Amino acid sequence: MKNLKLLTNPLNNENPITVQVLGICSALAVTVQMKPAIVMALSVTVVTAFSNLIISLGRNTIPPRIRIIIQLVVVAFLVIVVDQVLKAYVYDVSKKLSVFVGLIITNCIIMGRLEAFAMSNKPWDSLLDGIGSGAGYGLVLIAISTLREFFGSGSLMGFQVIPEGFYQMGYKDNGMMILPPMALISVGIIIWVQRSFNKKLIEN
Amino acid sequence: MKSIRKYIDRIKPNFEKGGKFEKLSSTFDAFETFLFVPDKVTQSGAHIRDSLDMKRTMTVVIIALIPALLFGIYNAGYQHFLSIGVTKTFWEVFGLGFLKVLPIIIVSYVTGLAIEFIFAQIRGHEVNEGFLVSGMLIPLIMPVDVPLWMVAVSTAFAVIIGKEVFGGTGMNILNPALTARAFLFFAYPSEMTGDKIWIAGLTKGENVIDGFSGATPLGNLAQGIMGHLPNDTDAFLGFMPGSIGETSKLAILIGAFILLYTGVGSWKIMLSTFAGGLFLGLVFNAFAANDYMTLPAYRHFLYGGFTFGAVFMATDPVTASQTETGKWIYGFLTGMLAILIRVLNPAYPEGMMLAILLMNVFAPLIDYYVVESNIGRRLRRLKKVTVNNVN
């Protein structure tokens, strides 16, 4: 039961993006289309999960004074692995993500989970927490990218969804959806929707 | 009149607490106070009240907008017939313009008010009157050929994201009408910029006479074309392409007079906006590094939306600075920024929209420092007085 909570809490009540407001920068940058967003979500999940696991395994031997450096080394190592895998198997998406794969190192969610959870919890719990956090991040990423790709390019996963007839009748793709400001507004709308369903999140 | 009052009084209990249509009470309230001056009385303390509540204020602004609207309607028809080289009577011209502009007004009002009413019902407060003005401003700052569904989308965006998210009328940071325009400008640039959209029917290009260009003066200037500018009389009266309400400076000045006479618009903001524009225009004239910079400073007011923005948009009491000193700073910077964007950034031929939105964001900061400096000044004065008294 407790283990399940570790997985499901970050999806809603403790969502990294919409509740803790971490990792916003990459959420704005890689959500123009769904494909890169999904790849990004998976990459971050892998990095969070395994860095959590590794740090949790060594939490009793890591000297507190240099823990940040050690955490960074672990995260950087995992990011390089992920980057190489992406380059090998999904080269075009890896091109699109460009620097943002490398910038996973600076993603606040990862450091946040390492400091707040992995340093003081058992490996198995930490792994689950990492997967949960990554999934919570990914969920929001996919939601934003669906909105943005649908209204901004009229497609989903690269396939044209809005029929050609609409365009002939005068419909036009919304250019603002492709620009970063609209991603921020989309995040805001998602937070609004989430809070209107989940009253626990509303501060007094 | 009496029969309406009686009818309203008769159905009123249905909308009060416990009545049949309790949920629709704000809708009822909106119509009742729209028709009659509300008879609500303050319960405690001494207050002086007159009938100038927010609805009356908004009505004054609407009246002030009517000259610009009427001329905009006429100009829409006039420019269309000019582009196809046909001469028509006044009423035919006006009628065509009316048919072009009316749908935009209807779409803007229906979309905006529908959203306002829905939010008022959900939140259980009165329907905000603010949209009465925004709904009229939005059509006036659109190009005449804008597709109606885009008007609806941008109005919905402006009302929801620009206003209701912040808590409705009076809470918004950005001017809703300009938010709508900025949304369209960035979302559908091909419909909001260029030299075809400003004249009805020009995008289709039927029967257009050879060599006719629908470019606005600012569009020409941004491309560095100095030759095709209208003469000052035409520009002042408004016989040139542009957004529906912005072309006639005469009509806008009549509106400005109404706003100033009734005290609804702030003369400080209007004056300082023009001063800011004139100042930077003169600075550019002094440098005169390119053709655009040599444009006489006063002519910036004649082209595009500068005058319209300064009179109707920058003076929006909600989004402008509230402090009296702040109003001078706010207006001056708005004017300067508008000219700065126009002259130095060819990607944005008209800078007024962005200038006002930007200064809307800064208005609270300006107010903050004005208040802080006032507190500081009074503290110093107090110190001086106490020091003198001790001596």
Coordinates of C-alpha atoms in Angstrom, one line a residue:
Chain A
M1 CA 0.0 0.0 0.0
K2 CA 2.7 2.4 1.0
N3 CA 4.7 1.4 -2.1
L4 CA 1.8 2.1 -4.3
K5 CA 1.4 5.5 -2.8
L6 CA 5.0 6.3 -3.8
L7 CA 4.1 5.6 -7.4
T8 CA 0.7 7.3 -7.5
N9 CA 1.3 10.4 -5.4
P10 CA 3.5 12.2 -7.9
L11 CA 0.9 11.7 -10.5
N12 CA -1.6 13.9 -8.8
N13 CA -1.3 15.2 -5.3
E14 CA 2.5 15.8 -5.5
N15 CA 2.9 16.3 -9.2
P16 CA 6.4 17.7 -9.8
I17 CA 5.3 20.2 -12.4
T18 CA 1.8 21.3 -11.4
V19 CA 2.1 21.2 -7.6
Q20 CA 5.8 21.5 -6.8
V21 CA 6.4 23.6 -9.9
L22 CA 9.8 22.0 -10.7
G23 CA 11.2 21.2 -14.2
I24 CA 9.1 23.9 -15.9
C25 CA 11.9 24.9 -18.3
S26 CA 12.1 21.6 -20.1
A27 CA 8.3 21.3 -20.0
L28 CA 8.2 24.5 -22.0
A29 CA 11.0 23.6 -24.4
V30 CA 10.2 20.1 -25.6
T31 CA 6.4 20.1 -25.8
V32 CA 5.8 21.5 -29.3
Q33 CA 5.2 17.9 -30.6
M34 CA 4.2 14.8 -28.8
K35 CA 7.0 12.5 -30.0
P36 CA 9.9 14.4 -28.4
A37 CA 7.8 15.0 -25.3
I38 CA 7.2 11.3 -24.8
V39 CA 10.9 10.5 -25.4
M40 CA 11.8 13.2 -23.0
A41 CA 9.4 11.9 -20.4
L42 CA 10.8 8.4 -20.7
S43 CA 14.4 9.7 -20.4
V44 CA 13.7 11.7 -17.3
T45 CA 11.9 8.8 -15.7
V46 CA 14.8 6.5 -16.4
V47 CA 17.3 9.0 -15.0
T48 CA 15.2 9.8 -11.9
A49 CA 14.6 6.2 -11.1
F50 CA 18.1 4.9 -11.4
S51 CA 19.8 7.9 -9.9
N52 CA 17.4 7.5 -6.9
L53 CA 18.3 3.8 -6.7
I54 CA 22.1 4.4 -6.9
I55 CA 22.1 7.3 -4.4
S56 CA 19.9 5.4 -2.1
L57 CA 22.2 2.4 -2.2
G58 CA 25.1 4.5 -1.2
R59 CA 23.3 6.9 1.1
N60 CA 25.2 5.6 4.2
T61 CA 28.6 5.9 2.7
I62 CA 28.3 9.3 0.9
P63 CA 30.0 12.0 3.0
P64 CA 27.4 14.7 3.5
R65 CA 29.8 17.5 2.7
I66 CA 30.3 16.3 -0.9
R67 CA 27.0 14.7 -1.5
I68 CA 25.9 17.1 -4.2
I69 CA 29.0 16.4 -6.3
I70 CA 28.4 12.7 -6.0
Q71 CA 24.8 13.1 -6.9
L72 CA 25.7 15.1 -10.0
V73 CA 28.3 12.5 -11.1
V74 CA 25.7 9.8 -10.9
V75 CA 23.1 11.9 -12.7
A76 CA 25.5 13.0 -15.4
F77 CA 26.6 9.4 -16.0
L78 CA 23.0 8.3 -16.4
V79 CA 22.2 11.2 -18.7
I80 CA 25.2 10.3 -20.9
V81 CA 23.9 6.7 -21.1
V82 CA 20.4 7.9 -22.0
D83 CA 21.8 10.3 -24.6
Q84 CA 23.8 7.6 -26.3
V85 CA 20.8 5.2 -26.4
L86 CA 18.6 7.9 -27.9
K87 CA 21.3 8.7 -30.5
A88 CA 21.6 5.1 -31.4
Y89 CA 17.9 4.2 -31.7
V90 CA 15.8 7.3 -32.2
Y91 CA 18.3 9.7 -33.9
D92 CA 15.7 12.1 -35.4
V93 CA 14.0 12.7 -32.0
S94 CA 17.4 13.0 -30.4
K95 CA 18.2 15.7 -32.9
K96 CA 15.0 17.5 -32.0
L97 CA 15.6 17.4 -28.3
S98 CA 19.2 18.6 -28.9
V99 CA 20.6 20.2 -25.8
F100 CA 17.6 19.3 -23.6
V101 CA 18.7 15.7 -23.1
G102 CA 22.0 17.0 -21.7
L103 CA 20.1 19.5 -19.6
I104 CA 18.3 16.7 -17.8
I105 CA 21.3 17.0 -15.4
T106 CA 20.0 20.3 -14.3
N107 CA 16.4 19.2 -14.0
C108 CA 15.3 20.3 -10.6
I109 CA 13.0 17.3 -10.2
I110 CA 16.0 14.9 -10.1
M111 CA 18.1 16.8 -7.6
G112 CA 14.9 17.4 -5.6
R113 CA 14.1 13.8 -5.3
L114 CA 17.7 12.8 -4.5
E115 CA 18.0 15.3 -1.7
A116 CA 14.5 14.9 -0.4
F117 CA 13.9 11.2 -0.7
A118 CA 16.8 9.0 -1.9
M119 CA 19.2 10.3 0.8
S120 CA 17.0 9.0 3.6
N121 CA 15.1 6.1 2.2
K122 CA 15.6 2.4 1.2
P123 CA 16.6 1.5 -2.3
W124 CA 13.4 -0.1 -3.4
D125 CA 11.3 2.8 -2.1
S126 CA 13.6 5.2 -3.8
L127 CA 13.3 3.4 -7.1
L128 CA 9.5 3.5 -7.0
D129 CA 9.6 7.2 -6.0
G130 CA 11.9 7.9 -8.9
I131 CA 9.6 6.1 -11.3
G132 CA 6.6 7.9 -9.9
S133 CA 8.1 11.3 -10.1
G134 CA 9.3 10.7 -13.6
A135 CA 5.8 9.5 -14.6
G136 CA 4.2 12.5 -13.0
Y137 CA 6.5 14.8 -15.0
G138 CA 5.8 12.8 -18.1
L139 CA 2.1 12.9 -17.7
V140 CA 2.0 16.7 -17.7
L141 CA 4.5 16.8 -20.5
I142 CA 2.3 14.6 -22.7
A143 CA -0.8 16.6 -21.8
I144 CA 0.8 19.9 -22.8
S145 CA 2.3 18.4 -26.0
T146 CA -1.0 17.0 -27.0
L147 CA -2.7 20.4 -26.6
R148 CA 0.1 22.2 -28.4
E149 CA 0.5 19.7 -31.3
F150 CA -3.2 19.5 -31.9
F151 CA -3.9 23.2 -32.0
G152 CA -0.5 24.3 -33.2
S153 CA 0.1 21.9 -36.1
G154 CA -3.2 20.1 -36.4
S155 CA -1.6 16.7 -35.9
L156 CA -0.9 14.1 -33.2
M157 CA 2.3 12.1 -33.0
G158 CA 3.1 13.5 -36.4
F159 CA -0.1 12.3 -38.1
Q160 CA -2.5 14.9 -39.5
V161 CA -5.6 14.8 -37.4
I162 CA -7.5 17.9 -38.5
P163 CA -8.9 17.1 -42.0
E164 CA -7.8 19.1 -45.1
G165 CA -11.4 20.2 -45.6
F166 CA -11.2 22.4 -42.4
Y167 CA -8.2 24.3 -43.8
Q168 CA -10.0 24.9 -47.1
M169 CA -13.0 26.3 -45.1
G170 CA -10.6 28.8 -43.6
Y171 CA -9.3 27.1 -40.5
K172 CA -5.8 28.0 -39.6
D173 CA -3.3 26.4 -37.2
N174 CA -2.7 28.5 -34.1
G175 CA 0.9 29.8 -34.4
M176 CA 0.9 30.9 -30.8
M177 CA 0.7 27.3 -29.6
I178 CA 4.1 26.7 -31.1
L179 CA 5.6 29.6 -29.1
P180 CA 6.9 29.0 -25.6
P181 CA 4.5 31.5 -23.9
M182 CA 1.5 29.3 -24.8
A183 CA 3.3 26.3 -23.2
L184 CA 3.4 28.3 -20.0
I185 CA -0.3 29.2 -20.3
S186 CA -1.0 25.5 -21.0
V187 CA 0.7 24.6 -17.8
G188 CA -1.4 27.2 -16.0
I189 CA -4.6 25.8 -17.5
I190 CA -3.6 22.3 -16.5
I191 CA -3.0 23.5 -12.9
W192 CA -6.4 25.2 -13.0
V193 CA -8.2 22.1 -14.2
Q194 CA -6.3 19.9 -11.7
R195 CA -7.2 22.1 -8.8
S196 CA -10.8 22.3 -9.7
F197 CA -11.0 18.6 -9.4
N198 CA -8.6 18.1 -6.5
K199 CA -9.8 20.5 -3.8
K200 CA -7.0 19.3 -1.4
L201 CA -4.5 21.4 -3.4
I202 CA -6.2 24.7 -2.9
E203 CA -4.4 26.8 -0.3
N204 CA -6.4 28.8 2.1
Chain B
M1 CA -40.6 52.5 -18.6
K2 CA -43.0 51.9 -15.7
S3 CA -44.2 48.6 -17.1
I4 CA -40.7 47.3 -17.4
R5 CA -40.0 48.3 -13.8
K6 CA -43.2 46.6 -12.7
Y7 CA -42.4 43.4 -14.6
I8 CA -38.9 43.3 -13.1
D9 CA -40.3 43.8 -9.6
R10 CA -42.8 41.0 -10.2
I11 CA -40.3 38.4 -11.4
K12 CA -37.6 39.5 -8.9
P13 CA -38.5 37.1 -6.1
N14 CA -37.9 34.1 -8.4
F15 CA -34.2 35.1 -8.5
E16 CA -33.6 35.9 -4.9
K17 CA -32.3 33.4 -2.4
G18 CA -34.6 30.4 -2.2
G19 CA -36.4 31.3 -5.4
K20 CA -36.9 29.1 -8.4
F21 CA -34.1 30.5 -10.4
E22 CA -31.7 31.2 -7.6
K23 CA -28.8 30.0 -9.8
L24 CA -29.5 32.7 -12.4
S25 CA -29.6 35.5 -9.9
S26 CA -26.5 37.2 -11.3
T27 CA -27.9 37.1 -14.8
F28 CA -31.1 38.8 -13.5
D29 CA -29.0 41.3 -11.6
A30 CA -27.1 42.2 -14.7
F31 CA -30.2 43.0 -16.7
E32 CA -31.9 44.8 -13.8
T33 CA -29.0 47.1 -13.1
F34 CA -28.4 47.6 -16.8
L35 CA -31.9 48.9 -17.2
F36 CA -32.3 50.9 -14.0
V37 CA -30.0 52.6 -11.6
P38 CA -29.6 50.2 -8.7
D39 CA -31.3 51.2 -5.4
K40 CA -28.8 49.5 -3.1
V41 CA -27.9 51.6 -0.1
T42 CA -24.8 51.3 2.0
Q43 CA -25.6 49.8 5.4
S44 CA -22.9 51.3 7.6
G45 CA -20.9 54.4 7.9
A46 CA -21.3 57.7 6.0
H47 CA -21.0 57.5 2.2
I48 CA -21.8 59.8 -0.6
R49 CA -23.1 58.0 -3.6
D50 CA -24.2 59.1 -7.0
S51 CA -25.5 57.2 -10.0
L52 CA -22.1 56.9 -11.6
D53 CA -21.5 53.3 -10.9
M54 CA -19.4 51.1 -13.1
K55 CA -22.1 50.5 -15.7
R56 CA -22.6 54.2 -16.2
T57 CA -18.8 54.7 -16.5
M58 CA -18.7 52.0 -19.1
T59 CA -21.6 53.5 -21.0
V60 CA -19.8 56.8 -21.2
V61 CA -16.8 55.0 -22.8
I62 CA -19.1 53.3 -25.3
I63 CA -20.6 56.7 -26.2
A64 CA -17.1 58.1 -26.6
L65 CA -16.3 55.2 -29.0
I66 CA -19.3 55.8 -31.2
P67 CA -17.7 58.5 -33.5
A68 CA -14.7 56.2 -34.1
L69 CA -17.1 53.3 -34.8
L70 CA -19.3 55.2 -37.2
F71 CA -16.3 56.5 -39.1
G72 CA -14.8 53.1 -39.1
I73 CA -17.9 51.7 -40.7
Y74 CA -17.9 54.3 -43.3
N75 CA -14.2 53.9 -44.0
A76 CA -14.6 50.1 -44.4
G77 CA -17.0 50.7 -47.2
Y78 CA -15.0 53.6 -48.6
Q79 CA -11.8 51.7 -48.8
H80 CA -13.5 48.7 -50.4
F81 CA -15.0 50.8 -53.2
L82 CA -11.8 52.7 -53.6
S83 CA -9.9 49.4 -54.2
I84 CA -12.3 48.3 -57.0
G85 CA -12.4 51.8 -58.4
V86 CA -16.2 52.3 -58.1
T87 CA -17.9 55.5 -56.9
K88 CA -21.1 55.0 -54.8
T89 CA -23.4 57.1 -52.8
F90 CA -22.8 57.8 -49.1
W91 CA -25.4 55.3 -48.0
E92 CA -24.2 52.5 -50.2
V93 CA -20.7 53.0 -48.9
F94 CA -21.9 53.2 -45.3
G95 CA -24.2 50.2 -45.8
L96 CA -21.4 47.9 -47.1
G97 CA -19.2 48.9 -44.2
F98 CA -22.0 48.3 -41.8
L99 CA -22.4 44.8 -43.2
K100 CA -18.7 44.2 -42.8
V101 CA -18.3 45.5 -39.3
L102 CA -21.6 44.5 -37.6
P103 CA -20.8 40.7 -37.6
I104 CA -17.5 41.4 -35.9
I105 CA -19.2 43.4 -33.2
I106 CA -21.9 40.7 -32.7
V107 CA -19.4 37.9 -32.5
S108 CA -17.2 39.8 -30.0
Y109 CA -20.2 40.6 -27.8
V110 CA -21.8 37.2 -27.9
T111 CA -18.6 35.3 -27.2
G112 CA -17.4 37.6 -24.5
L113 CA -20.8 38.1 -22.7
A114 CA -21.5 34.3 -22.9
I115 CA -18.3 33.6 -21.1
E116 CA -18.9 36.4 -18.6
F117 CA -22.3 35.1 -17.7
I118 CA -21.1 31.5 -17.4
F119 CA -18.4 32.6 -15.0
A120 CA -20.7 34.8 -13.0
Q121 CA -23.2 31.9 -12.5
I122 CA -20.4 29.5 -11.5
R123 CA -18.8 31.9 -9.1
G124 CA -22.1 33.4 -7.9
H125 CA -21.1 37.0 -8.2
E126 CA -22.6 39.8 -10.3
V127 CA -21.9 39.8 -14.0
N128 CA -18.9 42.1 -14.7
E129 CA -19.7 45.2 -16.7
G130 CA -16.2 45.5 -18.0
F131 CA -16.9 43.5 -21.1
L132 CA -19.3 46.2 -22.4
V133 CA -16.3 48.3 -23.3
S134 CA -14.0 45.5 -24.2
G135 CA -16.6 44.0 -26.5
M136 CA -16.7 47.3 -28.4
L137 CA -12.9 47.9 -28.4
I138 CA -12.1 44.4 -29.8
P139 CA -13.9 45.0 -33.2
L140 CA -12.4 48.5 -33.4
I141 CA -8.9 47.2 -33.3
M142 CA -9.4 44.4 -35.8
P143 CA -8.6 44.6 -39.5
V144 CA -11.9 44.6 -41.3
D145 CA -11.3 41.3 -43.2
V146 CA -10.6 39.3 -40.1
P147 CA -12.4 35.9 -40.1
L148 CA -15.2 35.8 -37.6
W149 CA -14.1 32.6 -35.9
M150 CA -10.8 34.2 -35.1
V151 CA -12.6 37.1 -33.4
A152 CA -14.5 34.5 -31.3
V153 CA -11.3 32.6 -30.4
S154 CA -9.3 35.6 -29.5
T155 CA -12.2 37.1 -27.5
A156 CA -12.6 33.9 -25.6
F157 CA -8.9 33.8 -24.9
A158 CA -8.8 37.4 -23.7
V159 CA -11.8 37.0 -21.4
I160 CA -10.7 33.7 -19.9
I161 CA -6.9 34.0 -19.8
G162 CA -6.7 37.7 -19.7
K163 CA -9.4 38.5 -17.2
E164 CA -11.3 35.7 -15.5
V165 CA -8.2 33.8 -14.5
F166 CA -7.2 36.8 -12.4
G167 CA -10.6 37.2 -10.8
G168 CA -12.7 39.1 -13.4
T169 CA -13.1 42.8 -14.1
G170 CA -11.0 45.0 -12.0
M171 CA -8.4 42.3 -11.3
N172 CA -6.9 41.9 -14.7
I173 CA -3.3 42.9 -15.3
L174 CA -3.6 43.3 -19.1
N175 CA -6.1 45.2 -21.1
P176 CA -8.5 42.5 -22.4
A177 CA -9.1 44.0 -25.8
L178 CA -5.4 44.3 -26.5
T179 CA -4.9 40.8 -25.1
A180 CA -7.3 39.6 -27.8
R181 CA -5.5 41.5 -30.5
A182 CA -2.1 40.4 -29.3
F183 CA -3.3 36.8 -29.3
L184 CA -4.5 37.1 -32.9
F185 CA -1.3 38.9 -33.9
F186 CA 0.9 36.0 -32.7
A187 CA -1.4 33.1 -33.3
Y188 CA -2.5 34.0 -36.9
P189 CA 0.1 36.4 -38.1
S190 CA -1.0 36.0 -41.8
E191 CA -4.4 37.4 -40.9
M192 CA -3.1 40.3 -38.8
T193 CA -0.2 41.7 -40.8
G194 CA 0.6 42.5 -44.4
D195 CA -0.9 44.8 -46.9
K196 CA -4.1 42.9 -48.0
I197 CA -6.1 42.5 -44.8
W198 CA -7.0 46.1 -44.0
I199 CA -9.5 46.5 -46.8
A200 CA -12.7 44.4 -47.2
G201 CA -12.4 42.0 -50.1
L202 CA -8.8 42.7 -50.9
T203 CA -7.6 39.2 -49.9
K204 CA -9.8 37.6 -52.5
G205 CA -8.5 40.2 -54.9
E206 CA -11.6 40.4 -57.2
N207 CA -11.9 43.4 -59.5
V208 CA -9.1 45.3 -57.7
I209 CA -7.8 48.1 -59.9
D210 CA -4.2 47.7 -61.2
G211 CA -1.5 49.0 -58.9
F212 CA -3.8 49.4 -55.9
S213 CA -2.0 48.8 -52.6
G214 CA -3.8 48.2 -49.4
A215 CA -0.8 48.8 -47.3
T216 CA -1.2 51.0 -44.2
P217 CA 1.1 54.0 -43.8
L218 CA 2.9 52.2 -41.0
G219 CA 3.2 49.1 -43.2
N220 CA 4.9 51.1 -45.9
L221 CA 7.1 52.9 -43.4
A222 CA 8.2 49.7 -41.8
Q223 CA 9.4 48.6 -45.3
G224 CA 11.2 51.8 -45.8
I225 CA 8.7 53.2 -48.4
M226 CA 8.3 56.9 -47.8
G227 CA 6.5 57.8 -50.9
H228 CA 3.0 56.4 -50.4
L229 CA 2.0 58.2 -47.3
P230 CA -1.5 59.9 -47.2
N231 CA -1.5 63.7 -46.8
D232 CA -2.1 65.0 -43.3
T233 CA -5.7 66.0 -43.9
D234 CA -6.6 62.5 -45.1
A235 CA -4.7 60.9 -42.2
F236 CA -6.4 63.2 -39.7
L237 CA -9.9 62.5 -41.1
G238 CA -9.1 58.8 -41.5
F239 CA -9.3 58.1 -45.2
M240 CA -6.6 55.4 -45.2
P241 CA -6.4 51.7 -44.6
G242 CA -6.1 50.5 -41.0
S243 CA -7.9 48.7 -38.2
I244 CA -11.6 49.6 -38.1
G245 CA -11.7 52.2 -35.4
E246 CA -8.2 53.6 -35.5
T247 CA -8.0 55.6 -38.7
S248 CA -9.9 58.8 -38.0
K249 CA -8.1 61.0 -35.5
L250 CA -11.0 63.5 -35.6
A251 CA -13.5 60.9 -34.4
I252 CA -11.0 59.7 -31.7
L253 CA -10.5 63.3 -30.5
I254 CA -14.3 63.7 -30.2
G255 CA -14.2 60.6 -28.1
A256 CA -11.3 61.9 -26.1
F257 CA -13.2 65.1 -25.4
I258 CA -16.2 63.1 -24.1
L259 CA -13.9 61.0 -21.8
L260 CA -12.1 64.1 -20.5
Y261 CA -15.3 66.2 -20.1
T262 CA -17.0 63.5 -18.0
G263 CA -13.8 62.7 -16.1
V264 CA -13.9 59.0 -17.1
G265 CA -10.5 59.0 -18.8
S266 CA -7.3 60.3 -17.2
W267 CA -6.0 63.5 -18.9
K268 CA -2.6 62.8 -17.4
I269 CA -2.2 59.5 -19.1
M270 CA -3.4 60.8 -22.4
L271 CA -1.2 63.9 -22.3
S272 CA 1.9 62.1 -21.1
T273 CA 1.5 59.4 -23.7
F274 CA 1.5 62.0 -26.5
A275 CA 4.3 63.7 -24.8
G276 CA 6.4 60.5 -24.7
G277 CA 5.7 59.8 -28.4
L278 CA 6.5 63.3 -29.4
F279 CA 9.7 63.3 -27.3
L280 CA 11.1 60.1 -28.9
G281 CA 9.9 61.2 -32.3
L282 CA 11.9 64.5 -31.9
V283 CA 14.9 62.5 -30.6
F284 CA 14.8 60.3 -33.7
N285 CA 14.4 63.4 -35.9
A286 CA 17.5 64.9 -34.3
F287 CA 19.5 61.7 -35.1
A288 CA 17.8 61.0 -38.5
A289 CA 20.0 57.9 -39.1
N290 CA 17.5 56.5 -41.7
D291 CA 14.4 57.6 -43.7
Y292 CA 12.0 56.5 -41.0
M293 CA 13.7 58.6 -38.4
T294 CA 13.2 61.7 -40.5
L295 CA 9.4 61.3 -40.3
P296 CA 8.1 64.5 -38.6
A297 CA 7.3 63.5 -35.0
Y298 CA 3.7 64.7 -35.0
R299 CA 2.9 62.4 -38.0
H300 CA 3.4 59.3 -35.8
F301 CA 0.1 60.3 -34.1
L302 CA -1.7 60.5 -37.5
Y303 CA -0.8 56.9 -38.6
G304 CA -1.9 53.7 -37.1
G305 CA -3.3 53.1 -33.6
F306 CA -1.2 55.6 -31.6
T307 CA -4.0 58.1 -30.9
F308 CA -6.6 55.4 -30.5
G309 CA -4.4 53.5 -28.0
A310 CA -3.5 56.6 -26.1
V311 CA -7.1 57.8 -25.7
F312 CA -9.0 54.5 -25.2
M313 CA -6.5 51.8 -24.2
A314 CA -3.8 53.3 -22.2
T315 CA -6.3 55.1 -20.0
D316 CA -8.0 51.9 -19.0
P317 CA -8.4 52.6 -15.2
V318 CA -7.8 48.9 -14.3
T319 CA -4.6 48.3 -16.0
A320 CA -3.0 51.7 -15.9
S321 CA -1.0 53.1 -13.0
Q322 CA -3.2 54.2 -10.1
T323 CA -1.0 56.9 -8.5
E324 CA -1.1 60.4 -9.9
T325 CA 2.7 60.6 -10.4
G326 CA 2.6 57.0 -11.7
K327 CA 0.2 58.0 -14.4
W328 CA 2.7 60.5 -15.8
I329 CA 5.5 57.9 -15.9
Y330 CA 3.2 55.2 -17.3
G331 CA 1.9 57.4 -20.1
F332 CA 5.3 58.8 -21.0
L333 CA 6.9 55.4 -21.3
T334 CA 3.9 54.0 -23.2
G335 CA 4.3 56.7 -25.8
M336 CA 8.1 56.3 -26.0
L337 CA 7.9 52.5 -26.3
A338 CA 5.3 52.7 -29.1
I339 CA 7.5 54.9 -31.2
L340 CA 10.6 52.9 -30.3
I341 CA 9.0 49.7 -31.5
R342 CA 7.6 51.3 -34.7
V343 CA 10.9 52.9 -35.8
L344 CA 13.5 50.4 -34.7
N345 CA 11.8 47.1 -35.2
P346 CA 10.5 46.5 -38.8
A347 CA 8.9 43.2 -37.8
Y348 CA 6.2 45.1 -35.8
P349 CA 5.0 48.0 -37.9
E350 CA 2.6 49.1 -35.1
G351 CA 4.1 49.4 -31.6
M352 CA 1.2 50.8 -29.7
M353 CA -0.4 47.4 -28.8
L354 CA 2.9 45.9 -27.5
A355 CA 3.8 49.2 -25.7
I356 CA 0.6 49.4 -23.8
L357 CA 0.6 45.7 -22.9
L358 CA 4.2 46.0 -21.7
M359 CA 3.4 49.1 -19.6
N360 CA 0.3 47.3 -18.2
V361 CA 2.7 44.8 -16.8
F362 CA 4.9 47.5 -15.3
A363 CA 2.1 49.7 -13.9
P364 CA 2.0 48.0 -10.5
L365 CA 5.7 48.3 -10.2
I366 CA 5.6 52.1 -11.0
D367 CA 2.8 52.5 -8.4
Y368 CA 4.9 50.6 -5.9
Y369 CA 7.9 52.9 -6.2
V370 CA 5.8 56.0 -6.3
V371 CA 4.2 55.0 -3.0
E372 CA 7.5 54.0 -1.5
S373 CA 9.2 57.3 -2.5
N374 CA 6.2 59.2 -1.0
I375 CA 6.6 57.3 2.3
G376 CA 10.3 58.0 2.3
R377 CA 9.8 61.7 1.6
R378 CA 7.3 62.1 4.4
L379 CA 9.5 60.2 6.8
R380 CA 12.4 62.6 6.0
R381 CA 10.0 65.5 6.5
L382 CA 9.0 64.1 9.9
K383 CA 12.6 63.7 11.0
K384 CA 13.4 67.3 10.1
V385 CA 10.4 68.5 12.0
T386 CA 11.3 66.5 15.1
V387 CA 14.9 67.6 14.9
N388 CA 13.8 71.2 14.7
N389 CA 11.5 70.8 17.6
V390 CA 14.1 69.3 19.8
N391 CA 16.5 72.2 19.1

